[in-house]
Amino acid sequence: RKEVEQDPGPFNVPEGATVAFNCTYSNSASQSFFWYRQDCRKEPKLLMSVYSSGNEDGRFTAQLNRASQYISLLIRDSKLSDSATYLCVVRGSTLTFGKGTMLLVSP
Amino acid sequence: NAGVTQTPKFQVLKTGQSMTLQCAQDMNHNSMYWYRQDPGMGLRLIYYSASEGTTDKGEVPNGYNVSRLNKREFSLRLESAAPSQTSVYFCASGAGALYNEQFFGPGTRLTVL
C-alpha cells in the first residue's frame, strides 16, 4: 500500500453540491493529519488539521478513522471558489503528502 | 506580515550551472523546509532545518545543499544543475513541533535545459 493514497479525480460537481474525499494511509503510527488546498500553479495552503474526534470549520468537515486508516474531507454547499486540488498530509516520522484530489465546481 | 517569501519566481538554467534559491519567513518559526513538486507526484522533502543552526536530509537530497543562514532564512543550492531537477520548489516554515502545520512560499519554477 502506498504511504498516502488519494483518488486523483477530478470530481466534477455543481454549485451547492456536497462532495467528500477520502485518503488512506499505511503507517498505523501516524500522529497528525491535515488537509491542504492547492490552487493551480500556487502554493499549498493549510485548510484544516484533522482531530481524532472529527472537526468542522464552516462548510468543511474532517474525520479520522484510525481503525481503517483513512481520513475524509466533506465539503457542503460547494462554491465555485472551492475548485482546487486537495492534498491529504500525514505526519509520522516525517510529513508525507498525497498526490491530491482535484475538485471542479461548475455553475 | 509577508509570511514566506521566495526568490526568484522563475529560473532557467543550463545543465551544469549552479544557483541558489532564497527563502525567508517573518513568522518567527523555528523549522523550515524545502520541497519539490513534480507532475503526478506529491510534494517531496529535500532538506529541512528543525531550528537555527541545524539542517537534515529529507527524502530526495541528492544534488542539493542547504544553509540555514539565521532564523529567518533558509537557502537551497544546486551546485551542478541537471534536467532531472526541473521542478517547482517550495519553501515552507512551521510553528510548533517538527512536521506540524506548515506555511508555504509561492514557489520557484525551475527549468534545467
GROMACS .gro file of C-alpha atoms in nm, chain B:
model
  113
  108ASN     CA    1   0.349   4.012   0.757
  109ALA     CA    2   0.478   3.883   0.426
  110GLY     CA    3   0.475   3.522   0.552
  111VAL     CA    4   0.715   3.308   0.349
  112THR     CA    5   0.886   3.469   0.052
  113GLN     CA    6   1.094   3.302  -0.218
  114THR     CA    7   1.321   3.434  -0.490
  115PRO     CA    8   1.339   3.401  -0.780
  116LYS     CA    9   0.989   3.313  -0.904
  117PHE     CA   10   1.119   3.166  -1.230
  118GLN     CA   11   1.461   3.049  -1.344
  119VAL     CA   12   1.604   2.877  -1.649
  120LEU     CA   13   1.944   2.712  -1.619
  121LYS     CA   14   2.168   2.516  -1.848
  122THR     CA   15   2.294   2.177  -1.740
  123GLY     CA   16   2.592   2.218  -1.512
  124GLN     CA   17   2.513   2.570  -1.397
  125SER     CA   18   2.470   2.647  -1.028
  126MET     CA   19   2.222   2.863  -0.846
  127THR     CA   20   2.081   2.938  -0.504
  128LEU     CA   21   1.712   2.961  -0.422
  129GLN     CA   22   1.637   3.202  -0.141
  130CYS     CA   23   1.367   3.170   0.122
  131ALA     CA   24   1.276   3.392   0.415
  132GLN     CA   25   0.998   3.389   0.673
  133ASP     CA   26   0.887   3.659   0.912
  134MET     CA   27   0.667   3.446   1.140
  135ASN     CA   28   0.943   3.362   1.389
  136HIS     CA   29   0.908   2.992   1.309
  137ASN     CA   30   1.179   2.751   1.420
  138SER     CA   31   1.152   2.492   1.144
  139MET     CA   32   1.195   2.546   0.772
  140TYR     CA   33   1.168   2.307   0.478
  141TRP     CA   34   1.245   2.273   0.110
  142TYR     CA   35   1.018   2.063  -0.114
  143ARG     CA   36   0.998   1.988  -0.481
  144GLN     CA   37   0.675   1.918  -0.665
  145ASP     CA   38   0.670   1.729  -0.992
  146PRO     CA   39   0.368   1.648  -1.211
  147GLY     CA   40   0.184   1.339  -1.089
  148MET     CA   41   0.380   1.325  -0.763
  149GLY     CA   42   0.320   1.453  -0.415
  150LEU     CA   43   0.547   1.710  -0.261
  151ARG     CA   44   0.879   1.554  -0.168
  152LEU     CA   45   1.102   1.684   0.107
  153ILE     CA   46   1.455   1.776   0.001
  154TYR     CA   47   1.604   1.916   0.321
  155TYR     CA   48   1.475   2.061   0.643
  156SER     CA   49   1.600   2.265   0.935
  157ALA     CA   50   1.444   2.199   1.273
  158SER     CA   51   1.599   2.511   1.420
  159GLU     CA   52   1.860   2.773   1.352
  160GLY     CA   53   2.197   2.606   1.311
  161THR     CA   54   2.070   2.260   1.216
  162THR     CA   55   1.992   2.102   0.880
  163ASP     CA   56   1.896   1.745   0.785
  164LYS     CA   57   1.833   1.547   0.471
  165GLY     CA   58   1.484   1.469   0.359
  166GLU     CA   59   1.359   1.216   0.108
  167VAL     CA   60   1.542   1.345  -0.204
  168PRO     CA   61   1.857   1.537  -0.101
  169ASN     CA   62   2.096   1.429  -0.378
  170GLY     CA   63   2.220   1.719  -0.589
  171TYR     CA   64   2.124   1.984  -0.334
  172ASN     CA   65   2.275   2.165  -0.040
  173VAL     CA   66   2.116   2.399   0.210
  174SER     CA   67   2.214   2.673   0.450
  175ARG     CA   68   2.015   2.797   0.746
  176LEU     CA   69   2.165   3.143   0.749
  177ASN     CA   70   1.970   3.260   1.053
  178LYS     CA   71   1.625   3.202   1.199
  179ARG     CA   72   1.456   3.381   0.909
  180GLU     CA   73   1.645   3.250   0.605
  181PHE     CA   74   1.692   2.904   0.456
  182SER     CA   75   1.855   2.874   0.114
  183LEU     CA   76   1.874   2.583  -0.129
  184ARG     CA   77   2.171   2.546  -0.363
  185LEU     CA   78   2.205   2.344  -0.679
  186GLU     CA   79   2.577   2.301  -0.742
  187SER     CA   80   2.555   2.148  -1.089
  188ALA     CA   81   2.203   2.156  -1.226
  189ALA     CA   82   2.063   1.856  -1.415
  190PRO     CA   83   1.745   1.827  -1.627
  191SER     CA   84   1.604   1.594  -1.359
  192GLN     CA   85   1.598   1.893  -1.125
  193THR     CA   86   1.342   2.072  -1.340
  194SER     CA   87   1.059   2.120  -1.092
  195VAL     CA   88   0.865   2.362  -0.878
  196TYR     CA   89   1.043   2.428  -0.550
  197PHE     CA   90   0.852   2.530  -0.241
  198CYS     CA   91   0.994   2.658   0.083
  199ALA     CA   92   0.786   2.623   0.399
  200SER     CA   93   0.813   2.716   0.762
  201GLY     CA   94   0.642   2.565   1.062
  202ALA     CA   95   0.546   2.665   1.412
  203GLY     CA   96   0.546   2.421   1.699
  204ALA     CA   97   0.672   2.067   1.660
  205LEU     CA   98   0.871   1.948   1.362
  206TYR     CA   99   0.648   1.844   1.074
  207ASN     CA  100   0.344   2.013   1.217
  208GLU     CA  101   0.134   2.269   1.032
  209GLN     CA  102   0.338   2.438   0.762
  210PHE     CA  103   0.313   2.762   0.570
  211PHE     CA  104   0.441   2.769   0.216
  212GLY     CA  105   0.606   3.028  -0.002
  213PRO     CA  106   0.482   3.098  -0.356
  214GLY     CA  107   0.736   2.866  -0.518
  215THR     CA  108   1.018   2.885  -0.771
  216ARG     CA  109   0.965   2.732  -1.115
  217LEU     CA  110   1.300   2.599  -1.231
  218THR     CA  111   1.376   2.464  -1.576
  219VAL     CA  112   1.709   2.299  -1.649
  220LEU     CA  113   1.789   2.263  -2.018
   0.00000   0.00000   0.00000
